[in-house]
Amino acid sequence: MSEQTKSIITSFFKILDKGDLQVSEKERHAQAEASFTEVANLVSSMCVNPDTKRPYSTKVIEKALQETHFSLKPNRSTKQQALEVIPKLRETMKIDRAEMRLRVAVEAKEAKHMHDRLKSLFKCIEVEDWDRGNLEMVGLWLNFRAFLRVI
C-alpha cells in the first residue's frame, strides 16, 4: 500500500471518528414534522374528551399543540414529550387520560383466594363472572404495577 493511500485511509477514519453528520434544512424540517405528528398521535391515543369519553382526532390535537406554542425537543423521546404536553393541553381544552379496562381470568383453584386481592385493585368493576368456579373480572384498574405484583 502506498503512503498516499495510507494517508487517505487515516484521514477517512479521523472523519468517521470525529466528524459530524450534516443534515439539510429540508431533512430537519421533515424530521420535526414527523416527530410533531408522532406526539399528536400519542396524545390522541392516550387521551379522551371527558364529556363524551371519545378520543380526539389527531388533527384536533395538532391544532391544540400549535395554539399552546408547543415546540419539540430533539433530544427527548416523543412519548416523554407527549406525556409532558398533556397538562399544558388541559389549560386550553377539556382533555383527560383514557382509562384502560383490564380483564382478569383466574382458574377455579385460585379464584377464591385471589378474588379479594384483585377486587381491591380495581377502581370500578364492570363484570364479575363466576363460571364453574372460574373467575373473570373486567373493570378500570387503579394501579397496573400493583396488578403485576399480584400476578
Tab-separated table of N, CA and C in Angstrom:
chain	number	residue	atom	x	y	z
A	1	MET	N	0.848	-1.161	0.000
A	1	MET	CA	0.000	0.000	0.000
A	1	MET	C	0.903	1.236	0.000
A	2	SER	N	0.541	2.174	-0.813
A	2	SER	CA	1.380	3.374	-0.928
A	2	SER	C	1.145	4.314	0.250
A	3	GLU	N	2.063	5.215	0.427
A	3	GLU	CA	1.986	6.198	1.514
A	3	GLU	C	0.761	7.096	1.346
A	4	GLN	N	0.443	7.430	0.104
A	4	GLN	CA	-0.711	8.294	-0.168
A	4	GLN	C	-2.004	7.570	0.206
A	5	THR	N	-2.115	6.294	-0.088
A	5	THR	CA	-3.301	5.509	0.240
A	5	THR	C	-3.471	5.414	1.752
A	6	LYS	N	-2.367	5.189	2.475
A	6	LYS	CA	-2.419	5.130	3.940
A	6	LYS	C	-2.895	6.458	4.508
A	7	SER	N	-2.434	7.550	3.942
A	7	SER	CA	-2.831	8.880	4.395
A	7	SER	C	-4.327	9.109	4.179
A	8	ILE	N	-4.827	8.676	3.038
A	8	ILE	CA	-6.259	8.825	2.734
A	8	ILE	C	-7.090	7.987	3.697
A	9	ILE	N	-6.659	6.758	3.947
A	9	ILE	CA	-7.394	5.872	4.859
A	9	ILE	C	-7.377	6.440	6.279
A	10	THR	N	-6.228	6.948	6.711
A	10	THR	CA	-6.119	7.559	8.034
A	10	THR	C	-7.050	8.762	8.145
A	11	SER	N	-7.069	9.590	7.126
A	11	SER	CA	-7.957	10.759	7.114
A	11	SER	C	-9.417	10.326	7.149
A	12	PHE	N	-9.731	9.290	6.417
A	12	PHE	CA	-11.092	8.765	6.365
A	12	PHE	C	-11.547	8.336	7.762
A	13	PHE	N	-10.705	7.600	8.484
A	13	PHE	CA	-11.068	7.148	9.823
A	13	PHE	C	-11.170	8.303	10.815
A	14	LYS	N	-10.362	9.338	10.662
A	14	LYS	CA	-10.469	10.517	11.524
A	14	LYS	C	-11.818	11.205	11.325
A	15	ILE	N	-12.224	11.304	10.070
A	15	ILE	CA	-13.518	11.928	9.764
A	15	ILE	C	-14.652	11.105	10.371
A	16	LEU	N	-14.566	9.774	10.244
A	16	LEU	CA	-15.608	8.916	10.811
A	16	LEU	C	-15.663	9.026	12.332
A	17	ASP	N	-14.502	9.106	12.982
A	17	ASP	CA	-14.454	9.177	14.442
A	17	ASP	C	-14.889	10.535	14.984
A	18	LYS	N	-14.453	11.604	14.368
A	18	LYS	CA	-14.653	12.940	14.937
A	18	LYS	C	-15.618	13.819	14.153
A	19	GLY	N	-16.031	13.375	13.003
A	19	GLY	CA	-16.879	14.206	12.156
A	19	GLY	C	-18.329	14.189	12.594
A	20	ASP	N	-19.062	15.192	12.180
A	20	ASP	CA	-20.486	15.298	12.454
A	20	ASP	C	-21.260	15.079	11.162
A	21	LEU	N	-22.413	14.475	11.307
A	21	LEU	CA	-23.283	14.271	10.166
A	21	LEU	C	-24.043	15.563	9.911
A	22	GLN	N	-23.955	16.062	8.721
A	22	GLN	CA	-24.660	17.289	8.383
A	22	GLN	C	-25.993	16.937	7.744
A	23	VAL	N	-27.034	17.520	8.297
A	23	VAL	CA	-28.381	17.260	7.817
A	23	VAL	C	-28.912	18.550	7.216
A	24	SER	N	-29.506	18.432	6.048
A	24	SER	CA	-30.010	19.629	5.378
A	24	SER	C	-31.242	20.171	6.105
A	25	GLU	N	-31.580	21.408	5.796
A	25	GLU	CA	-32.722	22.056	6.433
A	25	GLU	C	-34.025	21.328	6.110
A	26	LYS	N	-34.155	20.843	4.882
A	26	LYS	CA	-35.366	20.113	4.499
A	26	LYS	C	-35.496	18.818	5.293
A	27	GLU	N	-34.381	18.129	5.491
A	27	GLU	CA	-34.416	16.891	6.264
A	27	GLU	C	-34.776	17.170	7.724
A	28	ARG	N	-34.215	18.228	8.299
A	28	ARG	CA	-34.546	18.599	9.677
A	28	ARG	C	-36.024	18.951	9.799
A	29	HIS	N	-36.530	19.698	8.830
A	29	HIS	CA	-37.939	20.085	8.844
A	29	HIS	C	-38.837	18.845	8.733
A	30	ALA	N	-38.481	17.930	7.843
A	30	ALA	CA	-39.268	16.704	7.677
A	30	ALA	C	-39.243	15.872	8.962
A	31	GLN	N	-38.082	15.791	9.598
A	31	GLN	CA	-37.960	15.051	10.858
A	31	GLN	C	-38.795	15.708	11.958
A	32	ALA	N	-38.765	17.034	12.014
A	32	ALA	CA	-39.545	17.757	13.021
A	32	ALA	C	-41.046	17.553	12.796
A	33	GLU	N	-41.480	17.593	11.551
A	33	GLU	CA	-42.895	17.359	11.230
A	33	GLU	C	-43.315	15.948	11.631
A	34	ALA	N	-42.463	14.972	11.328
A	34	ALA	CA	-42.772	13.586	11.680
A	34	ALA	C	-42.859	13.422	13.199
A	35	SER	N	-41.952	14.040	13.927
A	35	SER	CA	-41.967	13.958	15.391
A	35	SER	C	-43.195	14.658	15.963
A	36	PHE	N	-43.549	15.812	15.409
A	36	PHE	CA	-44.728	16.550	15.860
A	36	PHE	C	-45.987	15.705	15.661
A	37	THR	N	-46.098	15.076	14.492
A	37	THR	CA	-47.241	14.215	14.202
A	37	THR	C	-47.259	13.012	15.137
A	38	GLU	N	-46.090	12.456	15.426
A	38	GLU	CA	-45.995	11.318	16.343
A	38	GLU	C	-46.468	11.707	17.747
A	39	VAL	N	-46.077	12.877	18.221
A	39	VAL	CA	-46.529	13.359	19.535
A	39	VAL	C	-48.051	13.518	19.523
A	40	ALA	N	-48.587	14.101	18.462
A	40	ALA	CA	-50.042	14.278	18.355
A	40	ALA	C	-50.755	12.926	18.333
A	41	ASN	N	-50.206	11.953	17.621
A	41	ASN	CA	-50.799	10.608	17.582
A	41	ASN	C	-50.788	9.963	18.966
A	42	LEU	N	-49.684	10.103	19.677
A	42	LEU	CA	-49.592	9.524	21.020
A	42	LEU	C	-50.596	10.168	21.971
A	43	VAL	N	-50.683	11.492	21.935
A	43	VAL	CA	-51.640	12.191	22.805
A	43	VAL	C	-53.061	11.771	22.445
A	44	SER	N	-53.347	11.672	21.164
A	44	SER	CA	-54.672	11.268	20.707
A	44	SER	C	-55.026	9.859	21.192
A	45	SER	N	-54.044	8.966	21.206
A	45	SER	CA	-54.319	7.594	21.638
A	45	SER	C	-54.378	7.463	23.162
A	46	MET	N	-53.770	8.405	23.891
A	46	MET	CA	-53.739	8.329	25.355
A	46	MET	C	-54.869	9.091	26.028
A	47	CYS	N	-55.532	9.991	25.308
A	47	CYS	CA	-56.477	10.908	25.954
A	47	CYS	C	-57.853	10.862	25.310
A	48	VAL	N	-58.833	11.328	26.090
A	48	VAL	CA	-60.215	11.392	25.618
A	48	VAL	C	-60.841	12.712	26.045
A	49	ASN	N	-61.958	13.035	25.415
A	49	ASN	CA	-62.785	14.157	25.842
A	49	ASN	C	-63.560	13.681	27.070
A	50	PRO	N	-63.436	14.338	28.228
A	50	PRO	CA	-64.097	13.841	29.441
A	50	PRO	C	-65.624	13.872	29.376
A	51	ASP	N	-66.190	14.729	28.530
A	51	ASP	CA	-67.647	14.803	28.412
A	51	ASP	C	-68.206	13.628	27.623
A	52	THR	N	-67.551	13.288	26.520
A	52	THR	CA	-68.065	12.241	25.639
A	52	THR	C	-67.360	10.904	25.811
A	53	LYS	N	-66.211	10.904	26.479
A	53	LYS	CA	-65.368	9.711	26.640
A	53	LYS	C	-64.895	9.161	25.296
A	54	ARG	N	-64.862	10.013	24.292
A	54	ARG	CA	-64.390	9.632	22.957
A	54	ARG	C	-63.025	10.262	22.728
A	55	PRO	N	-62.165	9.602	21.965
A	55	PRO	CA	-60.835	10.184	21.708
A	55	PRO	C	-60.917	11.370	20.752
A	56	TYR	N	-59.983	12.288	20.926
A	56	TYR	CA	-59.856	13.405	19.996
A	56	TYR	C	-59.131	12.919	18.748
A	57	SER	N	-59.434	13.546	17.613
A	57	SER	CA	-58.707	13.203	16.391
A	57	SER	C	-57.307	13.804	16.453
A	58	THR	N	-56.420	13.263	15.658
A	58	THR	CA	-55.041	13.747	15.620
A	58	THR	C	-54.991	15.194	15.156
A	59	LYS	N	-55.841	15.566	14.219
A	59	LYS	CA	-55.856	16.944	13.707
A	59	LYS	C	-56.234	17.940	14.803
A	60	VAL	N	-57.197	17.586	15.645
A	60	VAL	CA	-57.600	18.468	16.740
A	60	VAL	C	-56.442	18.634	17.722
A	61	ILE	N	-55.756	17.552	18.018
A	61	ILE	CA	-54.610	17.612	18.932
A	61	ILE	C	-53.487	18.441	18.319
A	62	GLU	N	-53.222	18.257	17.021
A	62	GLU	CA	-52.175	19.047	16.354
A	62	GLU	C	-52.485	20.544	16.437
A	63	LYS	N	-53.741	20.900	16.197
A	63	LYS	CA	-54.136	22.313	16.262
A	63	LYS	C	-53.967	22.856	17.682
A	64	ALA	N	-54.358	22.065	18.673
A	64	ALA	CA	-54.208	22.494	20.068
A	64	ALA	C	-52.736	22.639	20.445
A	65	LEU	N	-51.895	21.753	19.942
A	65	LEU	CA	-50.454	21.856	20.207
A	65	LEU	C	-49.892	23.145	19.615
A	66	GLN	N	-50.345	23.485	18.424
A	66	GLN	CA	-49.881	24.724	17.791
A	66	GLN	C	-50.368	25.947	18.566
A	67	GLU	N	-51.604	25.893	19.075
A	67	GLU	CA	-52.151	27.016	19.841
A	67	GLU	C	-51.416	27.214	21.166
A	68	THR	N	-50.908	26.129	21.745
A	68	THR	CA	-50.165	26.247	23.010
A	68	THR	C	-48.686	26.527	22.762
A	69	HIS	N	-48.320	26.711	21.505
A	69	HIS	CA	-46.938	27.003	21.114
A	69	HIS	C	-45.975	25.912	21.577
A	70	PHE	N	-46.404	24.670	21.405
A	70	PHE	CA	-45.578	23.517	21.753
A	70	PHE	C	-44.399	23.432	20.799
A	71	SER	N	-43.225	23.260	21.344
A	71	SER	CA	-42.045	23.083	20.492
A	71	SER	C	-41.359	21.775	20.863
A	72	LEU	N	-40.929	21.069	19.849
A	72	LEU	CA	-40.264	19.782	20.043
A	72	LEU	C	-38.865	19.964	20.605
A	73	LYS	N	-38.468	19.013	21.398
A	73	LYS	CA	-37.092	18.953	21.887
A	73	LYS	C	-36.458	17.729	21.237
A	74	PRO	N	-35.509	17.921	20.338
A	74	PRO	CA	-34.985	16.794	19.560
A	74	PRO	C	-34.254	15.738	20.386
A	75	ASN	N	-33.799	16.092	21.583
A	75	ASN	CA	-33.058	15.126	22.384
A	75	ASN	C	-33.953	14.318	23.327
A	76	ARG	N	-35.268	14.505	23.263
A	76	ARG	CA	-36.195	13.770	24.118
A	76	ARG	C	-37.094	12.901	23.261
A	77	SER	N	-37.538	11.788	23.826
A	77	SER	CA	-38.396	10.876	23.071
A	77	SER	C	-39.780	11.496	22.874
A	78	THR	N	-40.458	11.047	21.836
A	78	THR	CA	-41.793	11.580	21.549
A	78	THR	C	-42.776	11.191	22.646
A	79	LYS	N	-42.606	10.013	23.232
A	79	LYS	CA	-43.515	9.590	24.299
A	79	LYS	C	-43.364	10.491	25.525
A	80	GLN	N	-42.133	10.821	25.899
A	80	GLN	CA	-41.904	11.734	27.022
A	80	GLN	C	-42.565	13.080	26.761
A	81	GLN	N	-42.386	13.591	25.556
A	81	GLN	CA	-42.947	14.897	25.222
A	81	GLN	C	-44.468	14.855	25.206
A	82	ALA	N	-45.033	13.737	24.741
A	82	ALA	CA	-46.491	13.603	24.735
A	82	ALA	C	-47.032	13.621	26.165
A	83	LEU	N	-46.368	12.913	27.070
A	83	LEU	CA	-46.810	12.896	28.466
A	83	LEU	C	-46.666	14.266	29.121
A	84	GLU	N	-45.637	15.009	28.741
A	84	GLU	CA	-45.417	16.334	29.320
A	84	GLU	C	-46.392	17.382	28.790
A	85	VAL	N	-46.862	17.215	27.569
A	85	VAL	CA	-47.718	18.235	26.966
A	85	VAL	C	-49.185	18.096	27.405
A	86	ILE	N	-49.583	16.958	27.915
A	86	ILE	CA	-50.986	16.757	28.312
A	86	ILE	C	-51.430	17.783	29.356
A	87	PRO	N	-50.652	18.042	30.426
A	87	PRO	CA	-51.083	19.091	31.372
A	87	PRO	C	-51.201	20.471	30.729
A	88	LYS	N	-50.365	20.775	29.755
A	88	LYS	CA	-50.464	22.067	29.063
A	88	LYS	C	-51.734	22.139	28.226
A	89	LEU	N	-52.118	21.015	27.631
A	89	LEU	CA	-53.346	20.994	26.835
A	89	LEU	C	-54.581	21.162	27.720
A	90	ARG	N	-54.507	20.706	28.968
A	90	ARG	CA	-55.641	20.850	29.889
A	90	ARG	C	-55.978	22.312	30.151
A	91	GLU	N	-55.002	23.189	29.988
A	91	GLU	CA	-55.240	24.617	30.209
A	91	GLU	C	-56.122	25.222	29.120
A	92	THR	N	-56.110	24.637	27.926
A	92	THR	CA	-56.843	25.220	26.804
A	92	THR	C	-58.037	24.389	26.342
A	93	MET	N	-58.093	23.118	26.733
A	93	MET	CA	-59.193	22.269	26.266
A	93	MET	C	-59.521	21.218	27.319
A	94	LYS	N	-60.714	20.641	27.190
A	94	LYS	CA	-61.106	19.557	28.084
A	94	LYS	C	-60.447	18.274	27.586
A	95	ILE	N	-59.551	17.739	28.391
A	95	ILE	CA	-58.840	16.529	27.988
A	95	ILE	C	-58.447	15.750	29.237
A	96	ASP	N	-58.648	14.451	29.215
A	96	ASP	CA	-58.270	13.560	30.313
A	96	ASP	C	-57.568	12.341	29.748
A	97	ARG	N	-56.762	11.720	30.589
A	97	ARG	CA	-56.131	10.467	30.188
A	97	ARG	C	-57.214	9.404	30.051
A	98	ALA	N	-57.085	8.568	29.056
A	98	ALA	CA	-58.037	7.487	28.841
A	98	ALA	C	-57.853	6.434	29.927
A	99	GLU	N	-58.957	5.946	30.453
A	99	GLU	CA	-58.899	4.880	31.443
A	99	GLU	C	-58.949	3.555	30.708
A	100	MET	N	-58.048	2.684	31.059
A	100	MET	CA	-57.965	1.405	30.364
A	100	MET	C	-58.683	0.328	31.159
A	101	ARG	N	-59.413	-0.493	30.440
A	101	ARG	CA	-60.090	-1.616	31.065
A	101	ARG	C	-59.126	-2.795	31.117
A	102	LEU	N	-59.285	-3.578	32.161
A	102	LEU	CA	-58.445	-4.749	32.331
A	102	LEU	C	-59.345	-5.947	32.564
A	103	ARG	N	-59.062	-7.035	31.872
A	103	ARG	CA	-59.806	-8.281	32.057
A	103	ARG	C	-58.869	-9.284	32.710
A	104	VAL	N	-59.318	-9.847	33.818
A	104	VAL	CA	-58.530	-10.833	34.549
A	104	VAL	C	-59.343	-12.113	34.631
A	105	ALA	N	-58.725	-13.224	34.254
A	105	ALA	CA	-59.360	-14.534	34.353
A	105	ALA	C	-58.515	-15.401	35.280
A	106	VAL	N	-59.181	-15.997	36.272
A	106	VAL	CA	-58.489	-16.822	37.257
A	106	VAL	C	-59.153	-18.192	37.285
A	107	GLU	N	-58.326	-19.241	37.290
A	107	GLU	CA	-58.854	-20.607	37.330
A	107	GLU	C	-59.481	-20.902	38.684
A	108	ALA	N	-60.320	-21.933	38.716
A	108	ALA	CA	-61.115	-22.256	39.896
A	108	ALA	C	-60.274	-22.476	41.149
A	109	LYS	N	-59.136	-23.143	41.024
A	109	LYS	CA	-58.344	-23.468	42.214
A	109	LYS	C	-57.753	-22.226	42.887
A	110	GLU	N	-57.575	-21.117	42.140
A	110	GLU	CA	-57.012	-19.878	42.689
A	110	GLU	C	-58.070	-18.787	42.885
A	111	ALA	N	-59.264	-18.968	42.334
A	111	ALA	CA	-60.249	-17.890	42.245
A	111	ALA	C	-60.651	-17.318	43.605
A	112	LYS	N	-61.030	-18.181	44.547
A	112	LYS	CA	-61.487	-17.679	45.852
A	112	LYS	C	-60.361	-16.961	46.587
A	113	HIS	N	-59.165	-17.487	46.465
A	113	HIS	CA	-58.004	-16.887	47.130
A	113	HIS	C	-57.676	-15.509	46.541
A	114	MET	N	-57.781	-15.360	45.224
A	114	MET	CA	-57.381	-14.130	44.536
A	114	MET	C	-58.488	-13.076	44.477
A	115	HIS	N	-59.731	-13.465	44.692
A	115	HIS	CA	-60.863	-12.560	44.482
A	115	HIS	C	-60.732	-11.254	45.272
A	116	ASP	N	-60.518	-11.339	46.582
A	116	ASP	CA	-60.447	-10.120	47.405
A	116	ASP	C	-59.239	-9.268	47.048
A	117	ARG	N	-58.113	-9.918	46.768
A	117	ARG	CA	-56.912	-9.164	46.397
A	117	ARG	C	-57.125	-8.415	45.088
A	118	LEU	N	-57.742	-9.074	44.115
A	118	LEU	CA	-57.993	-8.429	42.824
A	118	LEU	C	-59.041	-7.323	42.952
A	119	LYS	N	-60.065	-7.582	43.750
A	119	LYS	CA	-61.149	-6.609	43.897
A	119	LYS	C	-60.630	-5.275	44.430
A	120	SER	N	-59.639	-5.324	45.307
A	120	SER	CA	-59.098	-4.090	45.880
A	120	SER	C	-58.258	-3.299	44.873
A	121	LEU	N	-57.857	-3.931	43.775
A	121	LEU	CA	-57.023	-3.261	42.784
A	121	LEU	C	-57.822	-2.581	41.677
A	122	PHE	N	-59.123	-2.822	41.629
A	122	PHE	CA	-59.975	-2.196	40.621
A	122	PHE	C	-60.580	-0.914	41.173
A	123	LYS	N	-60.641	0.108	40.333
A	123	LYS	CA	-61.353	1.341	40.679
A	123	LYS	C	-62.851	1.102	40.547
A	124	CYS	N	-63.216	0.398	39.478
A	124	CYS	CA	-64.614	0.135	39.172
A	124	CYS	C	-64.689	-1.231	38.494
A	125	ILE	N	-65.517	-2.120	39.008
A	125	ILE	CA	-65.662	-3.448	38.406
A	125	ILE	C	-66.919	-3.444	37.557
A	126	GLU	N	-66.759	-3.728	36.266
A	126	GLU	CA	-67.891	-3.736	35.340
A	126	GLU	C	-68.491	-5.128	35.207
A	127	VAL	N	-67.644	-6.150	35.222
A	127	VAL	CA	-68.106	-7.530	35.088
A	127	VAL	C	-67.385	-8.373	36.131
A	128	GLU	N	-68.170	-9.132	36.880
A	128	GLU	CA	-67.599	-10.120	37.802
A	128	GLU	C	-68.375	-11.405	37.565
A	129	ASP	N	-67.757	-12.355	36.907
A	129	ASP	CA	-68.450	-13.554	36.455
A	129	ASP	C	-67.796	-14.794	37.060
A	130	TRP	N	-68.609	-15.561	37.772
A	130	TRP	CA	-68.153	-16.841	38.312
A	130	TRP	C	-68.769	-17.933	37.449
A	131	ASP	N	-67.953	-18.640	36.712
A	131	ASP	CA	-68.430	-19.705	35.833
A	131	ASP	C	-67.692	-20.992	36.187
A	132	ARG	N	-68.419	-21.952	36.767
A	132	ARG	CA	-67.837	-23.236	37.186
A	132	ARG	C	-66.621	-23.038	38.092
A	133	GLY	N	-66.706	-22.059	38.961
A	133	GLY	CA	-65.611	-21.799	39.887
A	133	GLY	C	-64.542	-20.876	39.348
A	134	ASN	N	-64.508	-20.701	38.030
A	134	ASN	CA	-63.541	-19.778	37.427
A	134	ASN	C	-64.041	-18.348	37.601
A	135	LEU	N	-63.116	-17.438	37.771
A	135	LEU	CA	-63.465	-16.034	37.981
A	135	LEU	C	-62.980	-15.200	36.804
A	136	GLU	N	-63.860	-14.346	36.318
A	136	GLU	CA	-63.477	-13.366	35.298
A	136	GLU	C	-63.945	-11.998	35.777
A	137	MET	N	-63.005	-11.052	35.816
A	137	MET	CA	-63.319	-9.688	36.244
A	137	MET	C	-62.873	-8.719	35.159
A	138	VAL	N	-63.726	-7.732	34.879
A	138	VAL	CA	-63.405	-6.678	33.924
A	138	VAL	C	-63.712	-5.353	34.604
A	139	GLY	N	-62.765	-4.423	34.488
A	139	GLY	CA	-63.001	-3.122	35.091
A	139	GLY	C	-61.863	-2.161	34.866
A	140	LEU	N	-61.992	-1.001	35.487
A	140	LEU	CA	-60.964	0.031	35.414
A	140	LEU	C	-60.018	-0.173	36.584
A	141	TRP	N	-58.749	-0.234	36.311
A	141	TRP	CA	-57.762	-0.524	37.348
A	141	TRP	C	-57.234	0.738	37.986
A	142	LEU	N	-56.798	0.594	39.221
A	142	LEU	CA	-56.202	1.710	39.953
A	142	LEU	C	-54.717	1.842	39.649
A	143	ASN	N	-53.993	0.744	39.788
A	143	ASN	CA	-52.544	0.778	39.635
A	143	ASN	C	-52.103	-0.494	38.928
A	144	PHE	N	-51.632	-0.354	37.700
A	144	PHE	CA	-51.280	-1.529	36.914
A	144	PHE	C	-50.081	-2.260	37.503
A	145	ARG	N	-49.130	-1.530	38.061
A	145	ARG	CA	-47.950	-2.183	38.649
A	145	ARG	C	-48.352	-3.072	39.824
A	146	ALA	N	-49.367	-2.659	40.567
A	146	ALA	CA	-49.856	-3.493	41.665
A	146	ALA	C	-50.443	-4.791	41.117
A	147	PHE	N	-51.128	-4.725	39.975
A	147	PHE	CA	-51.630	-5.934	39.330
A	147	PHE	C	-50.487	-6.867	38.970
A	148	LEU	N	-49.430	-6.307	38.436
A	148	LEU	CA	-48.292	-7.133	38.048
A	148	LEU	C	-47.675	-7.827	39.258
A	149	ARG	N	-47.640	-7.161	40.405
A	149	ARG	CA	-47.091	-7.788	41.614
A	149	ARG	C	-47.986	-8.919	42.104
A	150	VAL	N	-49.299	-8.750	42.000
A	150	VAL	CA	-50.229	-9.786	42.450
A	150	VAL	C	-50.158	-10.997	41.534
A	151	ILE	N	-50.029	-10.746	40.265
A	151	ILE	CA	-49.995	-11.833	39.286
A	151	ILE	C	-48.605	-12.375	39.235
